[in-house]
CSV table of C-alpha atoms and ligand atoms in Angstrom, one decimal:
chain,number,residue,atom,x,y,z
A,1,MET,CA,-26.7,2.1,28.1
A,2,THR,CA,-28.5,5.4,27.2
A,3,LYS,CA,-32.2,5.6,26.9
A,4,THR,CA,-34.0,8.5,25.3
A,5,LEU,CA,-36.9,9.9,27.4
A,6,PHE,CA,-39.3,10.2,24.6
A,7,SER,CA,-41.1,7.3,23.1
A,8,PRO,CA,-41.7,7.3,19.3
A,9,ALA,CA,-45.3,8.2,19.1
A,10,PRO,CA,-47.0,9.6,22.2
A,11,GLY,CA,-49.2,7.1,23.9
A,12,THR,CA,-47.7,4.0,22.2
A,13,GLN,CA,-45.1,1.7,23.7
A,14,SER,CA,-42.3,0.7,21.4
A,15,PRO,CA,-40.8,-2.8,21.8
A,16,LEU,CA,-37.4,-1.3,21.1
A,17,ALA,CA,-35.1,-1.6,24.1
A,18,LEU,CA,-33.9,1.9,23.3
A,19,PHE,CA,-37.4,3.1,24.3
A,20,ALA,CA,-37.6,0.9,27.4
A,21,GLY,CA,-38.8,-2.3,25.7
A,22,GLY,CA,-37.4,-5.7,26.5
A,23,LYS,CA,-33.9,-6.5,25.2
A,24,SER,CA,-33.4,-9.1,22.5
A,25,VAL,CA,-30.2,-10.5,23.9
A,26,THR,CA,-30.8,-12.0,27.3
A,27,ARG,CA,-28.2,-14.7,27.6
A,28,GLU,CA,-24.7,-14.3,29.1
A,29,PRO,CA,-22.2,-14.7,26.3
A,30,GLY,CA,-19.8,-16.9,28.2
A,31,ASP,CA,-17.0,-17.7,25.8
A,32,LEU,CA,-19.0,-17.1,22.7
A,33,PHE,CA,-16.7,-14.2,21.7
A,34,THR,CA,-13.5,-15.1,23.4
A,35,TRP,CA,-10.4,-14.9,21.1
A,36,PRO,CA,-7.9,-16.3,20.8
A,37,ILE,CA,-8.7,-19.6,22.3
A,38,ILE,CA,-5.9,-20.4,24.7
A,39,THR,CA,-5.5,-23.8,26.2
A,40,GLU,CA,-2.9,-25.7,28.2
A,41,GLU,CA,-1.2,-26.5,25.0
A,42,ASP,CA,-0.4,-22.7,24.4
A,43,GLU,CA,0.6,-22.4,28.1
A,44,GLU,CA,3.0,-25.3,27.9
A,45,ALA,CA,4.6,-24.1,24.7
A,46,THR,CA,5.3,-20.7,26.1
A,47,LEU,CA,6.6,-22.1,29.4
A,48,GLU,CA,9.0,-24.2,27.5
A,49,VAL,CA,10.5,-21.2,25.8
A,50,LEU,CA,10.6,-19.2,29.0
A,51,ARG,CA,12.2,-22.0,31.0
A,52,ALA,CA,14.9,-22.5,28.4
A,53,GLY,CA,15.7,-18.8,28.4
A,54,ASN,CA,15.1,-18.9,24.7
A,55,MET,CA,13.0,-15.8,24.1
A,56,SER,CA,15.4,-14.1,21.7
A,57,GLY,CA,16.5,-17.0,19.6
A,58,THR,CA,15.3,-18.0,16.2
A,59,ASP,CA,14.9,-21.8,16.4
A,60,VAL,CA,11.2,-21.8,17.4
A,61,THR,CA,10.5,-19.1,14.9
A,62,ARG,CA,12.1,-21.1,12.1
A,63,LYS,CA,9.9,-24.1,13.0
A,64,PHE,CA,6.9,-21.8,12.9
A,65,GLU,CA,7.9,-20.4,9.6
A,66,GLY,CA,8.3,-23.9,8.1
A,67,GLU,CA,4.9,-25.0,9.3
A,68,PHE,CA,3.3,-21.7,8.2
A,69,ALA,CA,4.9,-21.9,4.7
A,70,GLU,CA,3.6,-25.4,4.2
A,71,TRP,CA,0.1,-24.4,5.4
A,72,MET,CA,0.1,-21.4,3.1
A,73,GLY,CA,1.4,-23.5,0.2
A,74,VAL,CA,4.5,-21.4,-0.6
A,75,PRO,CA,8.2,-22.1,-0.3
A,76,TYR,CA,9.2,-19.1,1.9
A,77,ALA,CA,7.8,-17.7,5.1
A,78,LEU,CA,9.7,-15.1,7.3
A,79,GLY,CA,8.6,-14.1,10.8
A,80,PHE,CA,8.5,-10.5,12.0
A,81,ASN,CA,7.9,-8.7,15.3
A,82,ASN,CA,4.6,-7.3,13.9
A,83,GLY,CA,2.6,-7.0,10.7
A,84,THR,CA,3.7,-3.5,10.0
A,85,ALA,CA,7.4,-4.6,9.9
A,86,SER,CA,6.4,-7.5,7.5
A,87,LEU,CA,4.7,-5.0,5.2
A,88,LEU,CA,7.7,-2.7,5.1
A,89,ALA,CA,10.0,-5.7,4.4
A,90,ALA,CA,7.6,-6.9,1.7
A,91,MET,CA,8.0,-3.5,0.0
A,92,PHE,CA,11.7,-3.6,0.3
A,93,GLY,CA,11.7,-7.2,-0.9
A,94,LEU,CA,10.2,-6.1,-4.1
A,95,GLY,CA,12.8,-3.4,-4.6
A,96,ILE,CA,10.5,-0.4,-3.9
A,97,GLY,CA,12.6,2.7,-3.2
A,98,VAL,CA,13.0,6.4,-3.7
A,99,GLY,CA,10.4,8.0,-5.9
A,100,ASP,CA,8.4,4.8,-6.4
A,101,GLU,CA,4.7,4.7,-6.1
A,102,ILE,CA,2.4,2.0,-4.7
A,103,ILE,CA,-1.3,1.9,-5.2
A,104,CYS,CA,-3.3,1.0,-2.1
A,105,PRO,CA,-7.1,1.0,-1.3
A,106,ALA,CA,-8.1,4.1,0.6
A,107,THR,CA,-10.1,2.0,3.1
A,108,THR,CA,-7.6,0.1,5.2
A,109,TYR,CA,-5.5,0.3,8.3
A,110,TRP,CA,-2.6,2.8,7.7
A,111,ALA,CA,0.1,0.1,7.9
A,112,SER,CA,-0.9,-1.3,4.5
A,113,ALA,CA,0.7,1.8,2.9
A,114,LEU,CA,2.5,4.1,5.3
A,115,PRO,CA,5.7,2.1,5.7
A,116,VAL,CA,6.5,3.0,2.1
A,117,TYR,CA,7.6,6.5,3.3
A,118,SER,CA,10.5,4.9,5.2
A,119,LEU,CA,11.8,3.7,1.8
A,120,GLY,CA,11.5,7.1,0.1
A,121,GLY,CA,8.5,5.9,-1.8
A,122,THR,CA,4.9,7.2,-1.8
A,123,VAL,CA,1.4,6.0,-2.2
A,124,VAL,CA,-1.6,6.7,-4.4
A,125,PHE,CA,-4.9,5.6,-3.1
A,126,ALA,CA,-7.6,3.8,-5.2
A,127,ASP,CA,-11.2,3.4,-4.4
A,128,ILE,CA,-13.0,0.4,-3.0
A,129,ASP,CA,-15.9,-1.7,-4.3
A,130,PRO,CA,-19.0,-1.0,-2.2
A,131,MET,CA,-20.0,-4.7,-1.9
A,132,THR,CA,-16.6,-6.4,-1.2
A,133,LEU,CA,-15.1,-3.3,0.5
A,134,CYS,CA,-11.8,-4.3,-1.1
A,135,LEU,CA,-9.8,-2.6,-3.8
A,136,ASP,CA,-11.9,-1.9,-6.9
A,137,PRO,CA,-10.1,-3.4,-9.9
A,138,ASN,CA,-11.9,-0.8,-12.1
A,139,ASP,CA,-10.2,2.0,-10.2
A,140,ILE,CA,-6.6,0.9,-10.5
A,141,GLU,CA,-5.5,1.9,-14.0
A,142,ARG,CA,-6.2,5.6,-13.7
A,143,HIS,CA,-3.7,5.8,-10.8
A,144,ILE,CA,-0.8,4.0,-12.6
A,145,SER,CA,2.1,6.2,-13.6
A,146,SER,CA,5.6,5.5,-14.9
A,147,ARG,CA,6.7,5.4,-11.3
A,148,THR,CA,4.2,2.8,-10.1
A,149,LYS,CA,5.9,-0.3,-8.8
A,150,ALA,CA,3.3,-2.3,-6.9
A,151,ILE,CA,-0.4,-2.7,-6.0
A,152,ILE,CA,-1.3,-3.4,-2.4
A,153,VAL,CA,-4.3,-5.6,-2.0
A,154,VAL,CA,-6.1,-5.9,1.3
A,155,HIS,CA,-8.6,-8.7,1.9
A,156,TYR,CA,-10.6,-6.2,4.0
A,157,LEU,CA,-12.5,-7.5,6.9
A,158,GLY,CA,-11.9,-11.0,5.7
A,159,HIS,CA,-13.4,-10.6,2.3
A,160,PRO,CA,-11.2,-11.8,-0.6
A,161,ALA,CA,-10.3,-9.1,-3.1
A,162,ASP,CA,-10.9,-9.8,-6.8
A,163,MET,CA,-7.5,-11.3,-7.4
A,164,ASP,CA,-8.0,-12.5,-11.0
A,165,ALA,CA,-8.8,-9.0,-12.2
A,166,ILE,CA,-6.1,-7.4,-10.1
A,167,MET,CA,-3.3,-9.9,-11.1
A,168,ALA,CA,-4.3,-9.3,-14.8
A,169,ILE,CA,-3.9,-5.5,-14.4
A,170,ALA,CA,-0.6,-6.0,-12.6
A,171,GLU,CA,0.7,-8.3,-15.4
A,172,LYS,CA,-0.4,-5.9,-18.1
A,173,HIS,CA,1.5,-3.0,-16.6
A,174,GLY,CA,4.5,-5.0,-15.2
A,175,LEU,CA,3.6,-4.3,-11.6
A,176,LYS,CA,4.0,-6.4,-8.5
A,177,VAL,CA,1.2,-7.3,-6.1
A,178,ILE,CA,1.5,-7.3,-2.3
A,179,GLU,CA,-1.3,-9.0,-0.4
A,180,ASP,CA,-2.0,-7.7,3.0
A,181,VAL,CA,-3.7,-10.7,4.6
A,182,SER,CA,-3.9,-9.3,8.1
A,183,HIS,CA,-7.7,-9.7,8.2
A,184,ALA,CA,-8.1,-12.9,6.2
A,185,LEU,CA,-5.4,-15.5,7.0
A,186,GLY,CA,-6.6,-18.9,6.0
A,187,GLY,CA,-9.2,-17.5,3.6
A,188,LEU,CA,-9.6,-18.8,0.1
A,189,TYR,CA,-10.1,-17.1,-3.3
A,190,LYS,CA,-11.5,-19.6,-5.8
A,191,GLY,CA,-9.8,-22.4,-3.9
A,192,ARG,CA,-6.5,-20.7,-3.5
A,193,LYS,CA,-5.1,-19.5,-0.2
A,194,LEU,CA,-5.1,-15.8,0.3
A,195,GLY,CA,-1.5,-14.7,0.6
A,196,SER,CA,-0.3,-17.3,-2.0
A,197,ILE,CA,-1.6,-15.5,-5.1
A,198,GLY,CA,0.4,-12.2,-5.3
A,199,HIS,CA,4.2,-11.8,-5.5
A,200,VAL,CA,4.5,-11.4,-1.8
A,201,ALA,CA,2.2,-11.3,1.2
A,202,ALA,CA,2.4,-9.8,4.6
A,203,SER,CA,0.1,-10.3,7.6
A,204,SER,CA,-0.4,-9.2,11.1
A,205,MET,CA,-0.9,-11.8,13.8
A,206,MET,CA,-1.4,-9.4,16.8
A,207,THR,CA,-3.8,-10.5,19.4
A,208,GLY,CA,-6.9,-8.8,17.9
A,209,LYS,CA,-6.5,-10.4,14.5
A,210,SER,CA,-7.8,-13.6,13.1
A,211,LEU,CA,-4.7,-15.7,13.5
A,212,ALA,CA,-3.7,-14.3,16.9
A,213,ILE,CA,-0.3,-15.1,18.4
A,214,GLY,CA,0.5,-12.1,20.6
A,215,GLU,CA,2.5,-9.6,18.5
A,216,GLY,CA,3.8,-11.0,15.2
A,217,GLY,CA,3.9,-10.7,11.4
A,218,MET,CA,4.6,-13.1,8.6
A,219,LEU,CA,5.9,-12.6,5.1
A,220,THR,CA,5.3,-15.2,2.5
A,221,THR,CA,6.4,-15.5,-1.1
A,222,HIS,CA,7.2,-17.9,-3.9
A,223,ASP,CA,10.2,-15.7,-4.8
A,224,GLN,CA,13.6,-16.5,-3.1
A,225,GLU,CA,15.0,-13.1,-3.9
A,226,VAL,CA,12.1,-11.3,-2.3
A,227,HIS,CA,12.5,-13.5,0.8
A,228,ASP,CA,16.3,-12.9,0.9
A,229,ARG,CA,15.9,-9.1,0.6
A,230,ALA,CA,13.3,-9.1,3.3
A,231,LEU,CA,15.6,-11.1,5.5
A,232,ALA,CA,18.6,-8.9,4.8
A,233,PHE,CA,16.6,-5.8,5.7
A,234,GLY,CA,15.8,-6.5,9.3
A,235,HIS,CA,17.1,-9.9,10.4
A,236,TYR,CA,20.8,-9.3,11.1
A,237,GLU,CA,21.3,-12.6,12.9
A,238,ARG,CA,20.3,-14.5,9.8
A,239,TYR,CA,21.8,-12.2,7.3
A,240,THR,CA,25.1,-14.1,6.8
A,241,GLU,CA,27.1,-15.0,3.7
A,242,GLU,CA,25.1,-18.2,3.5
A,243,ILE,CA,22.3,-16.1,2.0
A,244,PRO,CA,21.5,-17.6,-1.4
A,245,THR,CA,20.9,-14.4,-3.3
A,246,ALA,CA,24.4,-13.5,-4.6
A,247,SER,CA,24.0,-9.7,-4.8
A,248,LEU,CA,23.3,-9.6,-1.0
A,249,LYS,CA,26.2,-11.7,0.1
A,250,ARG,CA,29.0,-9.2,0.4
A,251,PHE,CA,27.0,-6.9,2.7
A,252,ALA,CA,26.1,-9.6,5.1
A,253,GLY,CA,26.4,-9.1,8.9
A,254,ILE,CA,24.6,-5.8,9.3
A,255,PRO,CA,20.9,-5.4,8.3
A,256,LEU,CA,20.5,-3.2,5.2
A,257,GLY,CA,17.4,-1.5,6.6
A,258,GLY,CA,19.1,-0.8,9.9
A,259,PHE,CA,16.1,-2.6,11.5
A,260,LYS,CA,15.8,-5.4,13.9
A,261,ASN,CA,12.5,-7.1,13.2
A,262,ARG,CA,12.7,-10.7,14.5
A,263,MET,CA,9.7,-12.4,16.0
A,264,HIS,CA,9.6,-12.9,19.8
A,265,GLN,CA,9.8,-16.6,20.4
A,266,LEU,CA,7.0,-16.6,22.9
A,267,SER,CA,4.8,-15.4,19.9
A,268,SER,CA,6.4,-18.1,17.7
A,269,ALA,CA,5.6,-20.8,20.2
A,270,VAL,CA,1.9,-19.6,20.6
A,271,GLY,CA,1.8,-19.4,16.8
A,272,ARG,CA,2.8,-23.0,16.3
A,273,VAL,CA,0.0,-24.1,18.6
A,274,GLN,CA,-2.6,-21.7,17.2
A,275,LEU,CA,-1.9,-22.7,13.6
A,276,ARG,CA,-2.5,-26.4,14.4
A,277,HIS,CA,-6.1,-25.6,15.5
A,278,TYR,CA,-6.7,-22.6,13.2
A,279,ASP,CA,-8.5,-24.2,10.3
A,280,ARG,CA,-10.9,-26.1,12.5
A,281,ARG,CA,-11.7,-23.0,14.6
A,282,CYS,CA,-12.2,-20.9,11.5
A,283,ALA,CA,-14.6,-23.5,10.1
A,284,GLU,CA,-16.8,-23.2,13.2
A,285,ILE,CA,-16.6,-19.4,13.0
A,286,ARG,CA,-17.8,-19.5,9.4
A,287,LYS,CA,-20.6,-21.8,10.3
A,288,ALA,CA,-21.7,-19.4,13.1
A,289,MET,CA,-21.4,-16.3,11.0
A,290,ASN,CA,-23.1,-17.7,8.0
A,291,HIS,CA,-25.9,-18.9,10.2
A,292,PHE,CA,-26.3,-15.3,11.6
A,293,TRP,CA,-26.6,-13.9,8.1
A,294,ASP,CA,-29.0,-16.6,7.0
A,295,LEU,CA,-31.3,-15.6,9.8
A,296,LEU,CA,-31.2,-12.0,8.5
A,297,GLU,CA,-31.7,-12.8,4.8
A,298,GLY,CA,-34.2,-10.3,3.3
A,299,VAL,CA,-34.4,-8.0,6.3
A,300,PRO,CA,-34.8,-4.4,5.0
A,301,GLY,CA,-31.7,-2.2,5.4
A,302,LEU,CA,-29.3,-5.0,6.1
A,303,ARG,CA,-27.0,-6.9,3.7
A,304,ALA,CA,-24.3,-9.5,4.5
A,305,HIS,CA,-20.7,-8.7,3.7
A,306,ARG,CA,-19.7,-12.2,2.7
A,307,VAL,CA,-18.8,-14.4,-0.2
A,308,ASP,CA,-20.6,-17.2,-1.9
A,309,GLU,CA,-18.7,-20.2,-0.6
A,310,SER,CA,-19.8,-22.4,-3.5
A,311,THR,CA,-17.3,-20.5,-5.6
A,312,GLY,CA,-14.4,-22.0,-3.5
A,313,SER,CA,-13.9,-18.6,-1.8
A,314,ASN,CA,-14.4,-18.0,1.9
A,315,MET,CA,-13.7,-15.5,4.7
A,316,ALA,CA,-11.6,-17.7,6.9
A,317,GLY,CA,-12.0,-16.3,10.5
A,318,TRP,CA,-14.4,-13.4,9.6
A,319,TYR,CA,-12.0,-10.9,11.3
A,320,GLY,CA,-13.6,-7.4,12.0
A,321,ASN,CA,-16.8,-8.4,10.3
A,322,HIS,CA,-19.2,-5.8,9.3
A,323,GLY,CA,-22.7,-5.7,7.8
A,324,LEU,CA,-23.7,-3.5,4.9
A,325,TYR,CA,-26.4,-0.8,5.6
A,326,ARG,CA,-29.0,0.6,3.3
A,327,ALA,CA,-30.5,3.6,5.0
A,328,GLU,CA,-32.9,4.2,2.0
A,329,GLU,CA,-34.7,1.0,2.9
A,330,LEU,CA,-35.3,2.2,6.4
A,331,GLY,CA,-36.7,5.7,5.8
A,332,GLY,CA,-33.3,7.3,5.9
A,333,VAL,CA,-32.5,6.4,9.5
A,334,SER,CA,-28.7,7.0,10.0
A,335,VAL,CA,-26.5,4.0,10.6
A,336,THR,CA,-25.4,5.8,13.8
A,337,ARG,CA,-28.9,5.8,15.1
A,338,PHE,CA,-29.5,2.3,13.9
A,339,CYS,CA,-26.5,1.0,15.8
A,340,GLU,CA,-27.5,2.9,19.0
A,341,ALA,CA,-30.8,0.9,18.9
A,342,VAL,CA,-29.0,-2.4,18.2
A,343,ARG,CA,-26.6,-1.8,21.1
A,344,ALA,CA,-29.6,-1.1,23.4
A,345,GLU,CA,-30.9,-4.6,22.5
A,346,GLY,CA,-27.8,-6.0,24.1
A,347,VAL,CA,-25.3,-6.1,21.2
A,348,SER,CA,-22.7,-3.9,22.7
A,349,ASP,CA,-20.2,-3.9,19.9
A,350,CYS,CA,-22.5,-2.7,17.1
A,351,GLN,CA,-20.6,0.5,16.1
A,352,PRO,CA,-21.1,2.3,12.8
A,353,GLY,CA,-18.3,2.9,10.3
A,354,CYS,CA,-14.9,1.2,9.5
A,355,ASN,CA,-11.5,2.6,8.6
A,356,LYS,CA,-11.7,6.2,7.6
A,357,PRO,CA,-10.4,7.0,4.1
A,358,LEU,CA,-6.7,7.4,4.4
A,359,HIS,CA,-6.3,10.1,1.7
A,360,SER,CA,-8.1,12.5,4.0
A,361,HIS,CA,-5.6,12.3,6.9
A,362,PRO,CA,-3.0,15.1,7.3
A,363,ILE,CA,-0.2,12.5,7.1
A,364,PHE,CA,-1.0,12.0,3.5
A,365,ASN,CA,-1.5,15.7,2.8
A,366,GLU,CA,0.6,18.1,4.9
A,367,VAL,CA,3.0,16.4,7.3
A,368,ASP,CA,6.7,16.8,6.6
A,369,ILE,CA,8.0,13.9,8.7
A,370,TYR,CA,11.6,13.9,7.7
A,371,GLY,CA,12.3,17.5,7.0
A,372,HIS,CA,12.2,17.5,3.2
A,373,GLY,CA,10.7,21.0,3.3
A,374,ARG,CA,7.5,19.6,1.8
A,375,PRO,CA,4.9,17.0,2.7
A,376,THR,CA,6.6,13.6,2.9
A,377,ARG,CA,4.1,12.1,0.5
A,378,LEU,CA,5.6,14.4,-2.2
A,379,ALA,CA,9.2,14.4,-1.0
A,380,ASN,CA,10.5,12.4,-3.9
A,381,SER,CA,7.7,12.9,-6.4
A,382,VAL,CA,7.7,14.9,-9.6
A,383,ARG,CA,4.0,15.7,-9.4
A,384,ASP,CA,1.5,16.5,-6.7
A,385,LEU,CA,-0.3,13.2,-6.1
A,386,ARG,CA,-2.4,14.2,-3.2
A,387,GLN,CA,-6.1,13.3,-3.6
A,388,PRO,CA,-8.7,15.9,-2.5
A,389,GLN,CA,-12.1,15.2,-0.9
A,390,GLY,CA,-14.4,13.9,-3.6
A,391,SER,CA,-11.8,12.0,-5.5
A,392,LEU,CA,-12.5,8.5,-4.0
A,393,PRO,CA,-16.3,8.7,-3.4
A,394,VAL,CA,-16.9,5.1,-2.3
A,395,ALA,CA,-14.2,5.1,0.4
A,396,GLU,CA,-15.3,8.6,1.5
A,397,GLY,CA,-18.9,7.5,2.0
A,398,ILE,CA,-18.5,3.9,3.1
A,399,GLY,CA,-18.6,4.7,6.9
A,400,ARG,CA,-22.3,5.5,6.6
A,401,GLN,CA,-22.9,2.1,5.0
A,402,VAL,CA,-21.3,-0.3,7.4
A,403,TYR,CA,-21.5,-1.4,11.1
A,404,PHE,CA,-19.8,-4.0,13.3
A,405,ILE,CA,-21.6,-7.2,13.8
A,406,PRO,CA,-20.9,-9.7,16.6
A,407,TRP,CA,-17.9,-12.0,15.9
A,408,PHE,CA,-19.1,-15.5,17.0
A,409,LYS,CA,-16.4,-18.0,17.7
A,410,HIS,CA,-18.8,-20.9,18.3
A,411,TYR,CA,-21.8,-22.3,16.5
A,412,ARG,CA,-24.5,-21.9,19.1
A,413,PRO,CA,-27.8,-21.4,17.2
A,414,GLU,CA,-29.9,-20.4,20.2
A,415,ALA,CA,-27.5,-17.6,21.3
A,416,ILE,CA,-26.9,-16.5,17.7
A,417,SER,CA,-30.6,-16.2,17.0
A,418,GLU,CA,-30.9,-13.7,19.9
A,419,TYR,CA,-28.3,-11.4,18.3
A,420,ALA,CA,-30.0,-11.8,14.9
A,421,SER,CA,-33.3,-10.9,16.5
A,422,ALA,CA,-31.8,-7.7,17.8
A,423,PHE,CA,-31.0,-6.6,14.2
A,424,ARG,CA,-34.3,-7.8,12.8
A,425,LYS,CA,-36.3,-6.0,15.5
A,426,VAL,CA,-34.5,-2.7,15.0
A,427,SER,CA,-35.0,-3.0,11.2
A,428,GLU,CA,-38.8,-3.6,11.7
A,429,HIS,CA,-39.1,-0.6,14.0
A,430,ALA,CA,-36.7,1.7,12.2
A,431,ALA,CA,-39.5,4.3,11.6
A,432,GLU,CA,-39.6,4.9,15.3
A,433,LEU,CA,-35.9,5.9,15.2
A,434,LYS,CA,-36.4,9.0,13.2
A,435,VAL,CA,-37.1,10.6,16.5
A,436,ALA,CA,-33.9,12.2,17.8
A,437,ASP,CA,-31.8,10.9,14.9
A,438,SER,CA,-29.0,13.4,14.8
A,439,GLY,CA,-27.5,11.7,11.7
A,440,ASP,CA,-24.0,10.5,10.9
A,441,GLU,CA,-20.8,12.4,11.3
A,442,GLU,CA,-18.7,13.1,8.3
A,443,ASN,CA,-16.0,10.5,7.8
A,444,LEU,CA,-17.6,8.0,10.1
A,445,GLY,CA,-15.2,5.4,11.5
A,446,GLY,CA,-11.7,5.5,13.0
A,447,TRP,CA,-8.1,5.7,11.9
A,448,ASN,CA,-7.4,2.7,14.0
A,449,PHE,CA,-9.5,-0.3,14.4
A,450,PHE,CA,-10.7,-1.0,17.8
A,451,HIS,CA,-11.1,-4.6,18.8
A,452,PRO,CA,-14.6,-5.1,20.2
A,453,THR,CA,-15.1,-7.9,22.6
A,454,THR,CA,-18.9,-7.6,23.0
B,501,PLP,C1,-3.3,-4.9,11.9
B,501,PLP,C2,-3.0,-4.6,10.5
B,501,PLP,C3,-1.7,-4.3,10.1
B,501,PLP,C4,-0.5,-4.1,11.0
B,501,PLP,O1,-0.2,-5.2,11.7
B,501,PLP,P1,0.5,-5.0,13.2
B,501,PLP,O2,0.7,-6.4,13.6
B,501,PLP,O3,-0.5,-4.3,14.1
B,501,PLP,O4,1.7,-4.2,13.0
B,501,PLP,C5,-1.5,-4.1,8.7
B,501,PLP,N1,-2.5,-4.2,7.8
B,501,PLP,C6,-3.8,-4.4,8.2
B,501,PLP,C7,-4.9,-4.4,7.2
B,501,PLP,C8,-4.1,-4.6,9.6
B,501,PLP,O5,-5.3,-4.8,10.0
């Protein structure tokens, strides 16, 4: 922990821990933040697979898929080795190919969009809504061209995107919708499961995520042909002439994508156990997280990033949860400086920023990955669809308006109130932080999400 040498006003002693005051958080966290929750049940399930020498089969995975599909409320679920592979297969499943464009929010993890390059397609980014941090439905239509095939929706940091508006735009323009549910599995939008609303959904289940099974991804859809195409793409052992979609039958035996993307059965076994407990564990997380924000209601500079659960929506497991920051209510103190003071109070994972805006990375501007002689993003395009700085202002500025908050896995009001006190105290003493505030860096945040453990 760093402490600045100078106190805010000479001769006064600040209560802020940053200036040598007492810390707000004094308790040991114990297992308050531990995730995933692993019990003997998970251990037994994996040992069973190991002892049977069954790591590379598909029988456990198929059971997991069946249970997952039922839980999601869709007819088809297909397991993958990771979420990125399930997104690529979802794109292929919809028939996205050479020269096609997808629209994706600029604020997300790269895997929401980047796999489209492997299909000869490309991406156009749209801006996000500053309150939901998800794709802004009002910024979709200006990006649609005759080559647009699909809209990627990310339920970012657990918050459901505005699906009614997005599905209506898709329908109007004959586009498909891919839900990336990596942050929000189990969440609801007006009573409907996230991942069951669009034409296809894909999700990461790597260990840092909300539904954490090891490494794994899951594709879900109502559409048999999308499922069959995704299977034909990267599941050679299941791509046989038994495949129901007639157009795929005669190529059976070798995967069309040239990929091998099956889920490791140790992950499938963990997934089956985790899924059984998931809704109950998420309910406790929601109770804890909502309690945290209830304690901070009305505190200057701070706003919750959450949904009104009375509408039938929720944030499931609150993956990667952030708070919204309003510097103007705190005398212009930067979020970077604010977080420094909160960390000093004993909240070690309070970092500023979120995912940096993807359209500003060289891979979407300059890089010629496959030797086309021009940037891969434009390799099969008839126009220059790169997006300069200034074109997606919300995504470009959002890093200065968000910060990580603790991810409580248990409802323990005494402990949670210590963490809330840390944020409240720093807000109350924000004026003192103007000293030595060197401001925020441009493009605050990261290309990859780190997974804080507090
Ligand atoms: C983690 C993540 C992915 C990729 O999943 P992996 O399992 O890491 O391959 C895709 N989209 C989003 C939004 C993610 O957070």
